[in-house]
XYZ file of N, CA and C in Angstrom:
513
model
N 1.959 -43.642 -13.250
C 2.185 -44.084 -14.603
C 2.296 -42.876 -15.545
N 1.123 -41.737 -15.041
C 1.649 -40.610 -16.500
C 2.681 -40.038 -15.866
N 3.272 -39.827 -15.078
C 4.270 -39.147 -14.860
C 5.559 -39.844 -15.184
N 5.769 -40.906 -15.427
C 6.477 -41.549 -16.023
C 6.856 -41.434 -17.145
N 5.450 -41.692 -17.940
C 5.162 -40.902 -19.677
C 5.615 -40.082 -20.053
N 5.314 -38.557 -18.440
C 6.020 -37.416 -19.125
C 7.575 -37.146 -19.204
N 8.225 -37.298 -18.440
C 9.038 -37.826 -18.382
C 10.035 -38.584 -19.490
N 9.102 -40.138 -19.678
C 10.102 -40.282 -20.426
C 10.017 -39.943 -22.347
N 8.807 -39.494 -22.526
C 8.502 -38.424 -23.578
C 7.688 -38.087 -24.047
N 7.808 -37.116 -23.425
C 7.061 -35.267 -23.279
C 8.297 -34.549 -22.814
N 8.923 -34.497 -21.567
C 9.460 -33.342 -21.231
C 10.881 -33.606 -20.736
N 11.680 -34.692 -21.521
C 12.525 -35.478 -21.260
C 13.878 -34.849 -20.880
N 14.342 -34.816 -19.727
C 15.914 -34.231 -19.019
C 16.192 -35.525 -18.596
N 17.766 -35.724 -19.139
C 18.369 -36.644 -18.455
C 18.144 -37.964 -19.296
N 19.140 -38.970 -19.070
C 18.833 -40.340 -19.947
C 17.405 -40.809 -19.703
N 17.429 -41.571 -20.393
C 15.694 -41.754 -20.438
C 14.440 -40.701 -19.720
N 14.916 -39.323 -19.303
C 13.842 -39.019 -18.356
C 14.208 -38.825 -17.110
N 15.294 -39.699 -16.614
C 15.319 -39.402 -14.818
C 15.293 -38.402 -14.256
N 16.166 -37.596 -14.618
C 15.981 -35.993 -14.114
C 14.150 -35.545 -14.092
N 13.773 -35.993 -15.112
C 12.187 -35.052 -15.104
C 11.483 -35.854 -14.071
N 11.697 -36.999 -13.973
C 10.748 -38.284 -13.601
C 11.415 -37.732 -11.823
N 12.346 -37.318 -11.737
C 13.238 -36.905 -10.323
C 12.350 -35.642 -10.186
N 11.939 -34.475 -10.877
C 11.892 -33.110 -10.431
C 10.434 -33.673 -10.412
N 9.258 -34.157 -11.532
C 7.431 -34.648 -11.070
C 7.649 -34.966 -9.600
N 8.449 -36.345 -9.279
C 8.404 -36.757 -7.963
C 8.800 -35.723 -6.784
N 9.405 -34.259 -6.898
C 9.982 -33.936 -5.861
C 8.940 -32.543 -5.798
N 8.219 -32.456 -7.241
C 7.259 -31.512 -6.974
C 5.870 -32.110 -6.224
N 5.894 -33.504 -6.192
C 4.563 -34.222 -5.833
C 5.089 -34.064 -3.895
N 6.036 -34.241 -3.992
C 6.487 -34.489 -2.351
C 6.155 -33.008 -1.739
N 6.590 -31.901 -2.393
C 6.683 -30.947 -1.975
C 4.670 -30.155 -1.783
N 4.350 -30.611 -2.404
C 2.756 -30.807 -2.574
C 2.307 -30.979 -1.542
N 2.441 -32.644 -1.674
C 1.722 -33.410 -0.334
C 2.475 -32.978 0.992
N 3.427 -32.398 1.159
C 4.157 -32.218 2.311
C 3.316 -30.941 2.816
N 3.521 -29.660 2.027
C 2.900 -28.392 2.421
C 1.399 -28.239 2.556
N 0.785 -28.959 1.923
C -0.736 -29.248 1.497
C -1.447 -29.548 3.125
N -1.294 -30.867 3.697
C -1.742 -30.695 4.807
C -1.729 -29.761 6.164
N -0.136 -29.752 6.138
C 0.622 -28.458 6.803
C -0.149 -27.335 6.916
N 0.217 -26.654 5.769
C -0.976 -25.412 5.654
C -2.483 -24.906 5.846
N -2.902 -26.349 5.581
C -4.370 -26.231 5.891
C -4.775 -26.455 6.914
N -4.196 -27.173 7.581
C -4.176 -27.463 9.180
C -3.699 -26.341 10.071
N -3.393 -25.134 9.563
C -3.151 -24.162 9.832
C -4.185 -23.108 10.116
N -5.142 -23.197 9.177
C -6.749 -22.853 8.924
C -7.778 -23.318 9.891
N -7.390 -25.277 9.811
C -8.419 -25.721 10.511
C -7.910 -26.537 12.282
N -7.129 -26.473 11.928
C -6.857 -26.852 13.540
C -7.087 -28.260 13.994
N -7.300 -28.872 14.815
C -7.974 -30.318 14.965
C -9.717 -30.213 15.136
N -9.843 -29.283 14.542
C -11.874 -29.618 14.568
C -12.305 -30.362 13.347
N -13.527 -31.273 13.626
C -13.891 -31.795 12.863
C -14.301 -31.533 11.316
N -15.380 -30.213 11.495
C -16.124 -29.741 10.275
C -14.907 -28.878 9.476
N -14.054 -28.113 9.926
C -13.512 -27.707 8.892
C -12.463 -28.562 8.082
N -12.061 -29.908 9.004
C -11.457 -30.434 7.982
C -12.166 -31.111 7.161
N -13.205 -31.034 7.576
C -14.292 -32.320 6.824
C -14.218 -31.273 5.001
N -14.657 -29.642 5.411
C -14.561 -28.920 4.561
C -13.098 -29.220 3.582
N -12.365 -28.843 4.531
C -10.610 -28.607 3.522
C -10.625 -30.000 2.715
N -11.293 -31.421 3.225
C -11.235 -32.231 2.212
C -12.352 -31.980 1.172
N -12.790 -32.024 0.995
C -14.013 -31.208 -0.232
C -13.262 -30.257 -1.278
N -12.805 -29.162 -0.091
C -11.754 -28.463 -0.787
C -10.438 -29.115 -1.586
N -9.879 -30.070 -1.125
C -8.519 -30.652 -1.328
C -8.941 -31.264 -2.716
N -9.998 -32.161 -3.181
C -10.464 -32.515 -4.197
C -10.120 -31.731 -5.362
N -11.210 -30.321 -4.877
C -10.749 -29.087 -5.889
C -9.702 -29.011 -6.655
N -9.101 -28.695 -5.667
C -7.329 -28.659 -5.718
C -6.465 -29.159 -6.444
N -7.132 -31.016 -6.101
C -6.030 -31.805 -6.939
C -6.817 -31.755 -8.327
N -8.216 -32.049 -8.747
C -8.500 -31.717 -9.859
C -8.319 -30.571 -10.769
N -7.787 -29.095 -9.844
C -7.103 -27.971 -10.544
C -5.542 -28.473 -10.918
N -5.125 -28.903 -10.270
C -3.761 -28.936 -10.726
C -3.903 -30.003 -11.949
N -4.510 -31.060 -12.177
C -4.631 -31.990 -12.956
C -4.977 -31.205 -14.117
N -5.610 -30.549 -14.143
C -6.391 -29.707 -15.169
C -5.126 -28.538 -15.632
N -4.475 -28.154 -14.622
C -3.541 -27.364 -15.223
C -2.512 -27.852 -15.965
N -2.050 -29.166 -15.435
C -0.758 -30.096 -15.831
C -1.279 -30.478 -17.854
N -2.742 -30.828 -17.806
C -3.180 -31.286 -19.208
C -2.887 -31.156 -20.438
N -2.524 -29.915 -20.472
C -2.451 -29.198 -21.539
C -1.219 -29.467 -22.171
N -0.532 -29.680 -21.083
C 1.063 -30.078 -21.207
C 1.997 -29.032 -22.197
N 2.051 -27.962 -21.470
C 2.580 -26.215 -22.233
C 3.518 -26.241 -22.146
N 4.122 -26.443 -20.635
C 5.531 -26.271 -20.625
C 6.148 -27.292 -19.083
N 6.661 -27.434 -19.364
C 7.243 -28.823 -17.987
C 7.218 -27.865 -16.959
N 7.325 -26.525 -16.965
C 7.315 -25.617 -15.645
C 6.193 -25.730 -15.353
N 5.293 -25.844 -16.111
C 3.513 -26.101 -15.737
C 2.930 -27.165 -14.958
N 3.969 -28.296 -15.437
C 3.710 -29.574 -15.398
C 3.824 -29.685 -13.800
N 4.786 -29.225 -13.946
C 5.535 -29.390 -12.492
C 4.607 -28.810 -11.327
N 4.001 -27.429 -11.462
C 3.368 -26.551 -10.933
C 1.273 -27.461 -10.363
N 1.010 -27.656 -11.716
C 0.404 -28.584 -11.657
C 0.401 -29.946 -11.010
N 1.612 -30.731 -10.594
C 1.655 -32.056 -9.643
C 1.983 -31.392 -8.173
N 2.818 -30.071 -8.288
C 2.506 -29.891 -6.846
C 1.243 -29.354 -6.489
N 0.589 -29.082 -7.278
C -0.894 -27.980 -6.588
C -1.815 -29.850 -6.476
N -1.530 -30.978 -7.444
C -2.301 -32.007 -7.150
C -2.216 -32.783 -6.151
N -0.808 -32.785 -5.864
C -0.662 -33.442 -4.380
C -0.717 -32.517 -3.446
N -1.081 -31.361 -3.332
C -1.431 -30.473 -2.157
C -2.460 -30.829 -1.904
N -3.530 -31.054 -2.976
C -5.346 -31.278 -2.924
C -4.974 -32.410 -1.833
N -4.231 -33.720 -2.647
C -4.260 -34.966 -2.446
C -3.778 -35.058 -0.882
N -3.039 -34.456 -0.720
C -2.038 -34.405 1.006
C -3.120 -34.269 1.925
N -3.644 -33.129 1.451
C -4.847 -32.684 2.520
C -5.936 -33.638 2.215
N -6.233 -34.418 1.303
C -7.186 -35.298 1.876
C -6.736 -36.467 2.122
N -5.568 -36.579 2.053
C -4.961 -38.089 2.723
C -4.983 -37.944 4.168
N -4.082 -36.654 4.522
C -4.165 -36.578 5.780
C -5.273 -36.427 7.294
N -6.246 -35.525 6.232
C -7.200 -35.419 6.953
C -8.296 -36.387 7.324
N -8.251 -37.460 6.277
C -9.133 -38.237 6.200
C -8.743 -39.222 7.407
N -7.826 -39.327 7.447
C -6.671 -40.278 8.112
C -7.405 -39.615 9.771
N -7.087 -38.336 9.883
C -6.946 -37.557 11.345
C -8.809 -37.504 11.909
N -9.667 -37.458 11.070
C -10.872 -37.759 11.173
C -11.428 -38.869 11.221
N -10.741 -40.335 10.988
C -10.659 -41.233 11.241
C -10.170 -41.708 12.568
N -9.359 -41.338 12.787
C -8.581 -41.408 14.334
C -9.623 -40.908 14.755
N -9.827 -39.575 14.769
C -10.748 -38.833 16.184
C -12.214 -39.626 15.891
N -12.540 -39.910 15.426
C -14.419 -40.478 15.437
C -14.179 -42.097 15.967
N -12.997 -43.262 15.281
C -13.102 -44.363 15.872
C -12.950 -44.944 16.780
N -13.651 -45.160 17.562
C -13.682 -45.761 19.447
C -12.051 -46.277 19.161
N -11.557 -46.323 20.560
C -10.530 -47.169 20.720
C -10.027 -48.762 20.585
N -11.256 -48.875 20.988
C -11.324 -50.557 20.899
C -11.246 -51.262 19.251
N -11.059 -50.532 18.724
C -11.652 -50.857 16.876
C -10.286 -50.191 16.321
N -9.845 -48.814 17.010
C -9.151 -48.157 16.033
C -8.093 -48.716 15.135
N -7.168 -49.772 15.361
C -6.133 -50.412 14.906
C -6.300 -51.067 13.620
N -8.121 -51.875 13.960
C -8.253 -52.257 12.764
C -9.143 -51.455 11.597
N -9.537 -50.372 12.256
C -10.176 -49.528 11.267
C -8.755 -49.033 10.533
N -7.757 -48.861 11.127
C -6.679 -48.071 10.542
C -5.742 -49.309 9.781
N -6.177 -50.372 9.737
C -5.351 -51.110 8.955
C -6.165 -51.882 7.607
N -7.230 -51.698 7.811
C -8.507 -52.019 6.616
C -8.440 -50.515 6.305
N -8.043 -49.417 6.554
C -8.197 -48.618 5.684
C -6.801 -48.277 5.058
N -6.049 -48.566 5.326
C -4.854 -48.905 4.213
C -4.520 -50.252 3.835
N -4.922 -50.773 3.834
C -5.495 -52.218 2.917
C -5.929 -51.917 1.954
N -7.070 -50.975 2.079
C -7.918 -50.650 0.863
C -7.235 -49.362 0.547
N -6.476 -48.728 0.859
C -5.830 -47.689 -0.063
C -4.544 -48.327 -0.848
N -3.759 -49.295 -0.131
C -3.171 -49.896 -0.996
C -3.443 -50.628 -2.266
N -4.706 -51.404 -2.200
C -5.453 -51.758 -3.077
C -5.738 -51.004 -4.296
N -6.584 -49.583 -3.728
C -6.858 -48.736 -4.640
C -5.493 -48.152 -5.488
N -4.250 -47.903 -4.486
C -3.408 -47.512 -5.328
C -3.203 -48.110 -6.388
N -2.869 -49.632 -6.382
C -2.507 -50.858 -7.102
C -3.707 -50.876 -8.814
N -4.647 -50.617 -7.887
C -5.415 -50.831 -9.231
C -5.885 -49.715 -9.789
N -5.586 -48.091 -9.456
C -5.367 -47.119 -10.337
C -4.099 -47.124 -10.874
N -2.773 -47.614 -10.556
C -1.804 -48.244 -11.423
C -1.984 -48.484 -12.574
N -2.668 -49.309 -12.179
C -3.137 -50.519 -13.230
C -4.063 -49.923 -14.343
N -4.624 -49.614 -13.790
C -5.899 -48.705 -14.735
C -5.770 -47.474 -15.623
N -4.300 -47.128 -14.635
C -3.679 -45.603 -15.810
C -2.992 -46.249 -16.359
N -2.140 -47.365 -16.417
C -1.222 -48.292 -17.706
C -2.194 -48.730 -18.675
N -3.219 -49.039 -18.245
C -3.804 -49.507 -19.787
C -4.439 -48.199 -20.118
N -5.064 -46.940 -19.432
C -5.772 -46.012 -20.118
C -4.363 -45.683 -21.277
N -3.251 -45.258 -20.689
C -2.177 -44.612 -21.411
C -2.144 -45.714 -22.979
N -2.038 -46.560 -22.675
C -1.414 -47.873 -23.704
C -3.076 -48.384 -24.737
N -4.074 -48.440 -24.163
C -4.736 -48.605 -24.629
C -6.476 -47.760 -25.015
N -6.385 -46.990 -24.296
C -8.260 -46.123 -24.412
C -8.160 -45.024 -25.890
N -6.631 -44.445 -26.241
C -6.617 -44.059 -27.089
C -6.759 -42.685 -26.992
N -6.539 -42.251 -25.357
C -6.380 -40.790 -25.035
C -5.091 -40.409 -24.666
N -4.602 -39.118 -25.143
C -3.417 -38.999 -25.280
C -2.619 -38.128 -23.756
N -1.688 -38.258 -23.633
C -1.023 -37.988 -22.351
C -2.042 -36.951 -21.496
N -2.068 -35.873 -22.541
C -2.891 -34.927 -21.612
C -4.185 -35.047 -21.756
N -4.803 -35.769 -22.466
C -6.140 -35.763 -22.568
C -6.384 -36.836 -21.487
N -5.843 -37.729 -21.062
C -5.901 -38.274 -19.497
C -6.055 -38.031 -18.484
N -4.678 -36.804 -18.056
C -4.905 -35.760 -17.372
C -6.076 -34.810 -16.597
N -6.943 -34.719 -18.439
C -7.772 -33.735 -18.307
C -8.717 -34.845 -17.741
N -8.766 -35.652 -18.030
C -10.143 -36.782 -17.986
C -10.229 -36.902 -16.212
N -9.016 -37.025 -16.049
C -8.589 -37.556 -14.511
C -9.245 -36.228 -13.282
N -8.485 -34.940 -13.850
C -9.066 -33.461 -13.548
C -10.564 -33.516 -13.307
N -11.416 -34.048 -14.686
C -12.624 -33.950 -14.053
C -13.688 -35.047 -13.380
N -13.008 -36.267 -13.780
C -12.742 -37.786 -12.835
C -13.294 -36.979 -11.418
N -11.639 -36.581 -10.944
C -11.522 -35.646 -9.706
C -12.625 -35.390 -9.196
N -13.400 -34.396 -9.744
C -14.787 -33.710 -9.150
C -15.582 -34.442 -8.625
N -15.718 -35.619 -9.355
C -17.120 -36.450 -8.461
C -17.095 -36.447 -6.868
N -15.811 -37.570 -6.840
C -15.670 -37.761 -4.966
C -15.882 -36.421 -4.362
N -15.222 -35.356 -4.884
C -15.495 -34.292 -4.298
C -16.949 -33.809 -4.014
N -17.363 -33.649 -4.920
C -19.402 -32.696 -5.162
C -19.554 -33.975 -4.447
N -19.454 -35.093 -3.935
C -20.495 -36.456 -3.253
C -20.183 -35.955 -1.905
N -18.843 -35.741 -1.289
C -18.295 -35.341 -0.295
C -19.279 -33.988 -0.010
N -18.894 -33.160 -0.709
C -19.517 -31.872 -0.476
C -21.233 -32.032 -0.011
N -21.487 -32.610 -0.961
C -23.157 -32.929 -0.859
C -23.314 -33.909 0.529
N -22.818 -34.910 0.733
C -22.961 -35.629 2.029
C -22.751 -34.120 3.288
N -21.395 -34.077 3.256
C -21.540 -32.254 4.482
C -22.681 -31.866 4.491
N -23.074 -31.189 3.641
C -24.189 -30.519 3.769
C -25.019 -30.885 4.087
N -25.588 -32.586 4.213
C -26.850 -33.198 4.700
C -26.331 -34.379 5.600
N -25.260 -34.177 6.488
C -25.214 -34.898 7.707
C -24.126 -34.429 8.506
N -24.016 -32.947 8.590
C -22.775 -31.842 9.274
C -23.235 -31.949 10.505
N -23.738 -32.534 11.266
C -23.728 -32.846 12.469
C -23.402 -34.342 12.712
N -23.010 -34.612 12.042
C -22.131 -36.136 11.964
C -20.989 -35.916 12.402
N -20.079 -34.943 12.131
C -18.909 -34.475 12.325
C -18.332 -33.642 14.162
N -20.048 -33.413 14.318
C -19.586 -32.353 15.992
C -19.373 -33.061 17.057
């Protein structure tokens, strides 16, 4: 939804926006594409360090959120949704690949389909939830952003803090 916003005004190329609303989306792809890639480069298929790179990935997407906020210059903007879907890639993916490796076989299909059930869900109703923040809370494009940036941190520091007091959960 804010990328839409920016788009169609804040940083407007093209009739209504498409061009910008085209280059957010191709910087978000390019994000989430390299994001897991790379880090999986680091961590390999072991458990604990991806458990780490997602902790890390949090970071990430709450830095880029935080960078995008300010809303300086659409080159920022841009720079900012790819560094957020890099966070985001790497913890989509990993979460996903640590899921596979820990759930018995006999279960896995439906662990993997209740857990995009509920990510579809969640998508649907952070949708939902950034259309009315935008339209109605009375915070302005980037002050959303920023809100979202430090939103971000929680799952992360809970993540982080769980590692640290059940890292043998993971071996």
């Amino acid at each position: 939804m804010i990328q839409v916003r920016i788009a169609e005004r804040i940083f407007v190329i093209g009739e209504g926006g498409g061009i910008s609303l085209g280059l957010l989306y191709t910087a978000a792809g390019i994000g989430t594409g390299l994001g897991p890639v790379l880090a999986r480069r680091l961590t390999g298929d072991r458990r604990q360090p991806m458990a780490v790179a997602i902790a890390l990935g949090y970071a990430v997407t709450a830095a880029g959120l935080l960078i995008s906020a300010p809303l300086a210059s659409f080159a920022l903007v841009l720079f900012g949704n790819a560094l957020r879907t890099f966070g985001g890639g790497i913890n989509w993916v990993f979460s996903t690949q640590l899921l596979f490796q820990l759930a018995p076989d006999r279960v896995r299909g439906r662990v993997f389909s209740t857990e995009f059930a509920l990510f579809t869900l969640a998508s649907a109703i952070g949708a939902a939830a950034g259309g009315w923040a935008l339209d109605s809370s009375g915070l302005s494009t980037g002050g959303l952003l920023g809100a979202l940036g430090i939103a971000t941190l929680l799952p992360g520091i809970l993540w982080a803090f769980w590692l640290r007091h059940h890292r043998t959960d993971l071996e």
